[in-house]
């Protein structure tokens, strides 16, 4: 290999509740040219109907940029800023390549990687290392031959961190995964839902058909106030903007997601159910990204908008959600129904405030000369 080290651009991701979000936002937010697209999108939010009864998916609250967004790695596969490719995991055996050289070659070609590892063999995962076997996807964005490490990002300690993994740890874990994914391995049935692939991503405009058309480029890659206004109205499920979100017997969209969270809390009160904190954390991240959107537009168009008061009020809303999350964690531990009741009251108040603030956001943007 020519390079002794190579680190691709990343920042600590402002949105990181799930590893896939951490990987995506650490790549995109490291590039100023990607930010307009980010803030044009991720406005609508969804969860599952009867979320409290969805088993392993009780943490499912997500935000996306197209209507049919709930498939594996949709956030990478249908992203105009990312060229995405994948290789079946067992191809590593067929092409007879060393996993370390393969990863380094990808990085030298400006490709980030995302693939399965077993946390048991990776020392960065403090809660699982040498204790429990747990399959998980790791995000790799650089390497250093002198230190014999890859640079990685993941929820290694209960929160998202930018960390390191040694070459030896990757080799050991990869060999275990290759053996586990063998067709004749009886345990492979447990992982049939997985794509069993190594994913490679390059941050570049992925629009070969249309990128030279200036109208298309402006719609997609520049700040699109009309789209933001439209998506805010869809989030609020306003008349004539909600029709596309009433088709489903499986999903709940937009402002109605509050109702599912309140139903989840009600189930904790009535049935003693543990409430999945991931759902609340992800919903908070939707609000944090909305706040970042306001700040971005306020900075970019400070001669057109005055969003300062709205930003202050929305910051207070985000703080209220952080208090709610802390209360959820406490109520899960002490099983306090009075505390659960207070959480639901807070959720109802936040929903009402959210509606007011989103309508104000729409009003301010609609007065702009740059529509």
CSV table of C-alpha atoms in Angstrom, one decimal:
chain,number,residue,atom,x,y,z
A,1,UNK,CA,0.0,0.0,0.0
A,2,UNK,CA,1.3,3.5,-0.9
A,3,UNK,CA,-0.4,5.4,1.9
A,4,UNK,CA,0.8,4.9,5.5
A,5,UNK,CA,-2.3,6.7,6.8
A,6,UNK,CA,-5.5,8.2,5.4
A,7,UNK,CA,-8.4,9.7,7.2
A,8,UNK,CA,-11.5,10.7,5.2
A,9,UNK,CA,-13.5,13.9,6.3
A,10,UNK,CA,-15.8,13.4,9.2
A,11,UNK,CA,-17.2,15.5,12.1
A,12,UNK,CA,-18.8,14.4,15.3
A,13,UNK,CA,-22.4,13.9,14.0
A,14,UNK,CA,-25.0,16.2,15.6
A,15,UNK,CA,-27.6,13.4,14.9
A,16,UNK,CA,-26.3,10.1,16.2
A,17,UNK,CA,-29.0,8.2,18.1
A,18,UNK,CA,-28.7,5.2,15.7
A,19,UNK,CA,-25.4,4.2,14.1
A,20,UNK,CA,-26.8,4.6,10.6
A,21,UNK,CA,-27.6,8.3,11.4
A,22,UNK,CA,-24.2,8.8,13.0
A,23,UNK,CA,-22.4,7.5,9.9
A,24,UNK,CA,-24.5,9.5,7.5
A,25,UNK,CA,-24.4,12.8,9.4
A,26,UNK,CA,-20.7,12.5,10.2
A,27,UNK,CA,-20.0,12.3,6.5
A,28,UNK,CA,-22.4,14.9,5.2
A,29,UNK,CA,-22.0,17.6,7.9
A,30,UNK,CA,-18.2,17.5,7.3
A,31,UNK,CA,-18.9,19.2,3.9
A,32,UNK,CA,-20.4,22.6,3.6
A,33,UNK,CA,-21.7,21.8,0.2
A,34,UNK,CA,-23.9,19.0,1.6
A,35,UNK,CA,-25.6,21.1,4.3
A,36,UNK,CA,-28.3,22.8,2.0
A,37,UNK,CA,-29.5,19.3,1.0
A,38,UNK,CA,-29.5,18.1,4.6
A,39,UNK,CA,-31.6,21.0,5.7
A,40,UNK,CA,-34.0,20.7,2.8
A,41,UNK,CA,-34.8,17.2,4.0
A,42,UNK,CA,-35.3,15.0,7.1
A,43,UNK,CA,-38.4,17.1,8.0
A,44,UNK,CA,-41.1,14.4,8.0
A,45,UNK,CA,-40.9,11.8,10.8
A,46,UNK,CA,-42.5,8.4,11.2
A,47,UNK,CA,-43.1,5.7,13.8
A,48,UNK,CA,-45.1,2.5,13.9
A,49,UNK,CA,-48.7,2.2,14.8
A,50,UNK,CA,-49.1,0.6,18.3
A,51,UNK,CA,-45.4,1.2,18.8
A,52,UNK,CA,-45.5,-0.3,22.3
A,53,UNK,CA,-46.4,-3.7,20.8
A,54,UNK,CA,-43.7,-3.9,18.1
A,55,UNK,CA,-41.2,-6.1,19.9
A,56,UNK,CA,-37.6,-5.4,18.7
A,57,UNK,CA,-38.8,-2.3,16.8
A,58,UNK,CA,-40.2,-0.4,19.8
A,59,UNK,CA,-37.4,2.1,19.3
A,60,UNK,CA,-38.5,2.9,15.7
A,61,UNK,CA,-38.9,6.7,15.3
A,62,UNK,CA,-37.0,8.0,12.3
A,63,UNK,CA,-37.0,10.9,9.9
A,64,UNK,CA,-36.3,10.7,6.2
A,65,UNK,CA,-36.7,12.4,2.8
A,66,UNK,CA,-38.9,10.1,0.8
A,67,UNK,CA,-42.3,8.5,1.5
A,68,UNK,CA,-41.1,4.9,1.3
A,69,UNK,CA,-38.0,5.1,3.5
A,70,UNK,CA,-38.2,2.2,5.9
A,71,UNK,CA,-35.9,-0.4,4.2
A,72,UNK,CA,-32.4,-1.5,4.9
A,73,UNK,CA,-30.0,1.4,4.5
A,74,UNK,CA,-32.5,3.5,2.5
A,75,UNK,CA,-30.7,6.6,3.9
A,76,UNK,CA,-27.6,5.7,1.9
A,77,UNK,CA,-29.1,3.9,-1.1
A,78,UNK,CA,-31.4,6.7,-2.2
A,79,UNK,CA,-29.2,9.7,-1.3
A,80,UNK,CA,-28.2,12.1,-4.1
A,81,UNK,CA,-25.0,13.0,-2.2
A,82,UNK,CA,-23.8,9.4,-1.8
A,83,UNK,CA,-22.6,6.8,-4.3
A,84,UNK,CA,-23.4,3.6,-2.6
A,85,UNK,CA,-22.2,0.1,-3.5
A,86,UNK,CA,-22.2,-3.2,-1.7
A,87,UNK,CA,-20.3,-6.5,-1.8
A,88,UNK,CA,-21.6,-9.8,-0.3
A,89,UNK,CA,-19.6,-10.6,2.8
A,90,UNK,CA,-18.5,-14.0,1.6
A,91,UNK,CA,-16.9,-12.5,-1.6
A,92,UNK,CA,-13.9,-11.8,0.7
A,93,UNK,CA,-13.3,-15.5,0.4
A,94,UNK,CA,-13.9,-15.7,-3.3
A,95,UNK,CA,-11.6,-12.9,-4.3
A,96,UNK,CA,-9.0,-14.2,-1.8
A,97,UNK,CA,-8.1,-10.7,-0.5
A,98,UNK,CA,-6.8,-9.7,2.9
A,99,UNK,CA,-9.6,-7.7,4.7
A,100,UNK,CA,-7.0,-5.1,6.0
A,101,UNK,CA,-5.7,-4.4,2.5
A,102,UNK,CA,-9.3,-4.4,1.1
A,103,UNK,CA,-10.4,-1.7,3.7
A,104,UNK,CA,-7.3,0.4,3.1
A,105,UNK,CA,-7.8,0.2,-0.7
A,106,UNK,CA,-11.3,1.4,-0.3
A,107,UNK,CA,-10.3,4.3,2.0
A,108,UNK,CA,-7.6,5.4,-0.5
A,109,UNK,CA,-10.3,5.6,-3.1
A,110,UNK,CA,-12.3,7.9,-0.8
A,111,UNK,CA,-14.8,5.1,0.1
A,112,UNK,CA,-16.2,5.0,3.7
A,113,UNK,CA,-17.2,1.5,4.9
A,114,UNK,CA,-20.0,0.1,6.9
A,115,UNK,CA,-20.1,-3.7,7.7
A,116,UNK,CA,-20.9,-6.2,10.4
A,117,UNK,CA,-18.6,-7.0,13.3
A,118,UNK,CA,-18.9,-9.0,16.5
A,119,UNK,CA,-18.6,-6.6,19.4
A,120,UNK,CA,-17.1,-9.4,21.5
A,121,UNK,CA,-13.8,-9.0,19.7
A,122,UNK,CA,-13.6,-5.2,19.5
A,123,UNK,CA,-12.2,-3.5,22.6
A,124,UNK,CA,-13.9,-0.2,21.9
A,125,UNK,CA,-17.2,-1.8,22.8
A,126,UNK,CA,-16.7,-1.7,26.5
A,127,UNK,CA,-20.0,-3.3,27.5
A,128,UNK,CA,-19.5,-6.3,25.2
A,129,UNK,CA,-15.8,-6.9,24.7
A,130,UNK,CA,-14.8,-10.4,25.9
A,131,UNK,CA,-18.3,-10.6,27.5
A,132,UNK,CA,-21.1,-11.1,25.0
A,133,UNK,CA,-21.3,-11.9,21.3
A,134,UNK,CA,-23.4,-9.2,19.5
A,135,UNK,CA,-23.5,-8.5,15.8
A,136,UNK,CA,-23.4,-4.8,14.9
A,137,UNK,CA,-22.4,-2.5,12.0
A,138,UNK,CA,-19.2,-0.5,12.3
A,139,UNK,CA,-18.4,2.7,10.3
A,140,UNK,CA,-14.8,2.9,9.1
A,141,UNK,CA,-13.4,6.2,7.8
A,142,UNK,CA,-9.6,6.0,8.0
A,143,UNK,CA,-6.5,4.0,8.9
A,144,UNK,CA,-3.0,4.4,10.3
A,145,UNK,CA,-0.4,1.7,9.4
A,146,UNK,CA,2.1,2.8,12.0
A,147,UNK,CA,-0.5,2.3,14.8
A,148,UNK,CA,-2.2,-0.6,12.9
A,149,UNK,CA,-5.6,0.9,13.6
A,150,UNK,CA,-8.7,1.9,11.7
A,151,UNK,CA,-10.7,5.0,12.7
A,152,UNK,CA,-14.3,4.1,13.4
A,153,UNK,CA,-17.6,5.6,14.6
A,154,UNK,CA,-20.3,3.9,16.5
A,155,UNK,CA,-22.3,3.8,19.8
A,156,UNK,CA,-19.5,2.0,21.6
A,157,UNK,CA,-20.1,3.2,25.1
A,158,UNK,CA,-23.9,3.9,25.1
A,159,UNK,CA,-23.4,7.1,23.1
A,160,UNK,CA,-21.9,7.8,19.7
A,161,UNK,CA,-18.1,8.1,19.7
A,162,UNK,CA,-15.3,8.4,17.1
A,163,UNK,CA,-12.9,5.7,18.2
A,164,UNK,CA,-10.3,3.2,17.0
A,165,UNK,CA,-10.2,-0.5,16.2
A,166,UNK,CA,-7.0,-2.5,15.7
A,167,UNK,CA,-6.2,-4.4,12.5
A,168,UNK,CA,-6.1,-7.7,14.5
A,169,UNK,CA,-9.5,-7.0,16.0
A,170,UNK,CA,-11.0,-6.6,12.6
A,171,UNK,CA,-9.3,-9.7,11.3
A,172,UNK,CA,-10.6,-11.8,14.2
A,173,UNK,CA,-14.1,-10.4,14.0
A,174,UNK,CA,-14.3,-10.8,10.2
A,175,UNK,CA,-13.3,-14.4,10.3
A,176,UNK,CA,-16.0,-15.1,12.9
A,177,UNK,CA,-18.6,-13.3,10.8
A,178,UNK,CA,-17.6,-15.2,7.6
A,179,UNK,CA,-17.9,-18.5,9.5
A,180,UNK,CA,-21.3,-17.5,11.0
A,181,UNK,CA,-22.7,-16.4,7.6
A,182,UNK,CA,-21.9,-19.8,5.9
A,183,UNK,CA,-24.9,-21.3,4.3
A,184,UNK,CA,-24.3,-24.6,6.1
A,185,UNK,CA,-24.0,-23.0,9.5
A,186,UNK,CA,-27.2,-23.8,11.5
A,187,UNK,CA,-26.9,-20.5,13.3
A,188,UNK,CA,-27.0,-18.5,10.0
A,189,UNK,CA,-30.8,-18.8,10.2
A,190,UNK,CA,-30.8,-16.3,13.1
A,191,UNK,CA,-29.4,-13.7,10.7
A,192,UNK,CA,-31.4,-14.3,7.6
A,193,UNK,CA,-32.9,-10.8,7.9
A,194,UNK,CA,-29.4,-9.2,7.3
A,195,UNK,CA,-28.1,-8.4,3.9
A,196,UNK,CA,-24.7,-9.9,4.9
A,197,UNK,CA,-22.7,-7.3,2.9
A,198,UNK,CA,-19.9,-4.8,3.1
A,199,UNK,CA,-21.1,-1.4,2.2
A,200,UNK,CA,-18.9,1.2,0.5
A,201,UNK,CA,-19.9,4.9,0.2
A,202,UNK,CA,-18.4,7.9,-1.6
A,203,UNK,CA,-19.7,11.4,-0.9
A,204,UNK,CA,-20.3,12.9,-4.3
A,205,UNK,CA,-23.2,14.0,-6.4
A,206,UNK,CA,-25.0,10.8,-7.4
A,207,UNK,CA,-27.2,12.1,-10.1
A,208,UNK,CA,-25.6,11.1,-13.4
A,209,UNK,CA,-28.8,11.7,-15.5
A,210,UNK,CA,-29.6,15.1,-14.4
A,211,UNK,CA,-26.8,16.9,-12.6
A,212,UNK,CA,-25.9,19.1,-15.6
A,213,UNK,CA,-29.4,20.5,-15.7
A,214,UNK,CA,-29.2,23.7,-13.7
A,215,UNK,CA,-32.9,23.5,-12.6
A,216,UNK,CA,-32.5,20.0,-11.3
A,217,UNK,CA,-29.3,21.0,-9.4
A,218,UNK,CA,-30.9,24.0,-7.9
A,219,UNK,CA,-33.9,22.0,-6.7
A,220,UNK,CA,-31.8,19.3,-5.1
A,221,UNK,CA,-28.5,20.8,-4.0
A,222,UNK,CA,-29.3,24.4,-3.1
A,223,UNK,CA,-31.5,25.6,-0.3
A,224,UNK,CA,-35.1,25.0,-1.4
A,225,UNK,CA,-37.4,27.2,0.7
A,226,UNK,CA,-40.6,26.0,-1.2
A,227,UNK,CA,-39.7,22.4,-0.4
A,228,UNK,CA,-39.0,23.2,3.3
A,229,UNK,CA,-42.4,24.9,3.6
A,230,UNK,CA,-44.2,22.0,1.9
A,231,UNK,CA,-42.5,19.4,4.1
A,232,UNK,CA,-43.3,21.4,7.3
A,233,UNK,CA,-46.9,21.4,6.2
A,234,UNK,CA,-46.7,17.7,5.7
A,235,UNK,CA,-45.2,17.2,9.1
A,236,UNK,CA,-48.1,19.1,10.6
A,237,UNK,CA,-50.5,17.0,8.5
A,238,UNK,CA,-52.4,20.1,7.4
A,239,UNK,CA,-55.4,19.8,5.1
A,240,UNK,CA,-54.4,18.9,1.5
A,241,UNK,CA,-50.9,18.0,2.8
A,242,UNK,CA,-51.8,14.9,4.8
A,243,UNK,CA,-53.3,12.8,2.1
A,244,UNK,CA,-50.1,11.0,1.2
A,245,UNK,CA,-49.7,9.9,4.8
A,246,UNK,CA,-53.1,8.4,5.4
A,247,UNK,CA,-52.6,5.3,3.3
A,248,UNK,CA,-50.8,3.1,5.9
A,249,UNK,CA,-52.1,0.6,8.5
A,250,UNK,CA,-48.5,0.2,9.7
A,251,UNK,CA,-47.0,3.7,10.0
A,252,UNK,CA,-47.8,6.9,11.8
A,253,UNK,CA,-46.4,10.2,10.5
A,254,UNK,CA,-45.6,13.7,11.5
A,255,UNK,CA,-47.2,15.4,14.4
A,256,UNK,CA,-49.2,12.3,15.2
A,257,UNK,CA,-46.0,10.6,16.3
A,258,UNK,CA,-46.6,12.3,19.7
A,259,UNK,CA,-49.7,10.3,20.1
A,260,UNK,CA,-47.8,7.0,19.7
A,261,UNK,CA,-45.3,8.1,22.3
A,262,UNK,CA,-48.1,9.0,24.7
A,263,UNK,CA,-49.7,5.6,24.1
A,264,UNK,CA,-46.4,4.0,24.9
A,265,UNK,CA,-46.3,5.8,28.2
A,266,UNK,CA,-49.9,4.8,28.9
A,267,UNK,CA,-48.9,1.2,28.4
A,268,UNK,CA,-46.2,1.6,31.0
A,269,UNK,CA,-48.8,2.9,33.4
A,270,UNK,CA,-51.4,0.2,32.7
A,271,UNK,CA,-49.2,-2.8,32.1
A,272,UNK,CA,-45.8,-1.9,33.7
A,273,UNK,CA,-44.2,-2.0,30.3
A,274,UNK,CA,-40.6,-0.8,29.9
A,275,UNK,CA,-40.5,2.2,27.5
A,276,UNK,CA,-37.9,2.1,24.8
A,277,UNK,CA,-35.7,5.2,25.3
A,278,UNK,CA,-34.5,5.0,21.7
A,279,UNK,CA,-37.9,6.2,20.4
A,280,UNK,CA,-37.7,9.3,22.6
A,281,UNK,CA,-34.0,9.9,21.8
A,282,UNK,CA,-34.7,9.7,18.1
A,283,UNK,CA,-37.7,12.0,18.4
A,284,UNK,CA,-35.5,14.5,20.3
A,285,UNK,CA,-33.0,14.3,17.4
A,286,UNK,CA,-35.7,15.3,15.0
A,287,UNK,CA,-36.2,18.5,17.1
A,288,UNK,CA,-32.5,19.1,17.3
A,289,UNK,CA,-32.1,18.9,13.5
A,290,UNK,CA,-35.1,21.3,13.2
A,291,UNK,CA,-33.2,23.8,15.4
A,292,UNK,CA,-30.1,23.4,13.4
A,293,UNK,CA,-32.2,24.1,10.2
A,294,UNK,CA,-33.5,27.3,11.7
A,295,UNK,CA,-30.0,28.4,12.7
A,296,UNK,CA,-28.6,27.6,9.3
A,297,UNK,CA,-31.3,29.6,7.5
A,298,UNK,CA,-31.0,32.4,9.9
A,299,UNK,CA,-27.2,32.7,9.3
A,300,UNK,CA,-27.5,32.2,5.5
A,301,UNK,CA,-30.3,34.7,5.0
A,302,UNK,CA,-30.0,37.1,7.9
A,303,UNK,CA,-31.0,39.9,5.6
A,304,UNK,CA,-34.2,38.1,4.7
A,305,UNK,CA,-35.4,36.4,7.9
A,306,UNK,CA,-35.4,37.2,11.6
A,307,UNK,CA,-35.6,33.8,13.2
A,308,UNK,CA,-34.0,34.7,16.4
A,309,UNK,CA,-37.1,34.7,18.6
A,310,UNK,CA,-38.3,31.4,17.0
A,311,UNK,CA,-34.9,29.9,17.6
A,312,UNK,CA,-35.0,30.9,21.3
A,313,UNK,CA,-38.5,29.3,21.7
A,314,UNK,CA,-37.6,26.2,19.8
A,315,UNK,CA,-34.4,25.8,21.9
A,316,UNK,CA,-36.7,25.8,25.0
A,317,UNK,CA,-38.7,23.0,23.3
A,318,UNK,CA,-35.6,20.9,22.8
A,319,UNK,CA,-34.7,21.4,26.4
A,320,UNK,CA,-38.1,20.2,27.5
A,321,UNK,CA,-37.6,17.1,25.5
A,322,UNK,CA,-34.3,16.5,27.2
A,323,UNK,CA,-36.1,16.7,30.5
A,324,UNK,CA,-38.7,14.3,29.2
A,325,UNK,CA,-36.0,11.8,28.2
A,326,UNK,CA,-34.3,12.0,31.6
A,327,UNK,CA,-37.7,11.4,33.2
A,328,UNK,CA,-38.3,8.3,31.0
A,329,UNK,CA,-35.0,6.8,32.1
A,330,UNK,CA,-35.9,7.5,35.7
A,331,UNK,CA,-39.5,6.2,35.4
A,332,UNK,CA,-38.3,3.0,33.8
A,333,UNK,CA,-36.0,2.3,36.8
A,334,UNK,CA,-38.4,3.2,39.7
A,335,UNK,CA,-41.7,2.2,38.0
A,336,UNK,CA,-43.4,5.4,39.2
A,337,UNK,CA,-46.9,5.9,37.6
A,338,UNK,CA,-47.1,9.5,38.8
A,339,UNK,CA,-44.0,10.3,37.0
A,340,UNK,CA,-45.3,8.6,33.8
A,341,UNK,CA,-48.4,10.7,34.1
A,342,UNK,CA,-46.3,13.8,34.3
A,343,UNK,CA,-44.4,12.7,31.2
A,344,UNK,CA,-47.6,12.4,29.2
A,345,UNK,CA,-48.7,15.9,30.3
A,346,UNK,CA,-45.3,17.2,29.2
A,347,UNK,CA,-45.6,15.4,25.8
A,348,UNK,CA,-49.1,16.9,25.2
A,349,UNK,CA,-47.7,20.4,26.1
A,350,UNK,CA,-44.7,19.9,23.7
A,351,UNK,CA,-47.0,18.8,20.9
A,352,UNK,CA,-49.1,21.9,21.3
A,353,UNK,CA,-46.0,24.2,21.4
A,354,UNK,CA,-44.5,22.3,18.4
A,355,UNK,CA,-47.6,23.0,16.3
A,356,UNK,CA,-47.5,26.7,17.2
A,357,UNK,CA,-43.8,27.0,16.4
A,358,UNK,CA,-43.9,25.1,13.1
A,359,UNK,CA,-46.8,27.3,11.9
A,360,UNK,CA,-44.7,30.4,12.8
A,361,UNK,CA,-41.7,28.9,10.9
A,362,UNK,CA,-43.9,28.5,7.9
A,363,UNK,CA,-45.3,32.0,8.2
A,364,UNK,CA,-41.8,33.5,8.3
A,365,UNK,CA,-40.4,31.5,5.4
A,366,UNK,CA,-43.5,32.2,3.3
A,367,UNK,CA,-42.8,36.0,3.5
A,368,UNK,CA,-39.4,35.5,1.9
A,369,UNK,CA,-38.4,37.1,-1.4
A,370,UNK,CA,-36.2,34.1,-2.2
A,371,UNK,CA,-39.1,31.6,-2.7
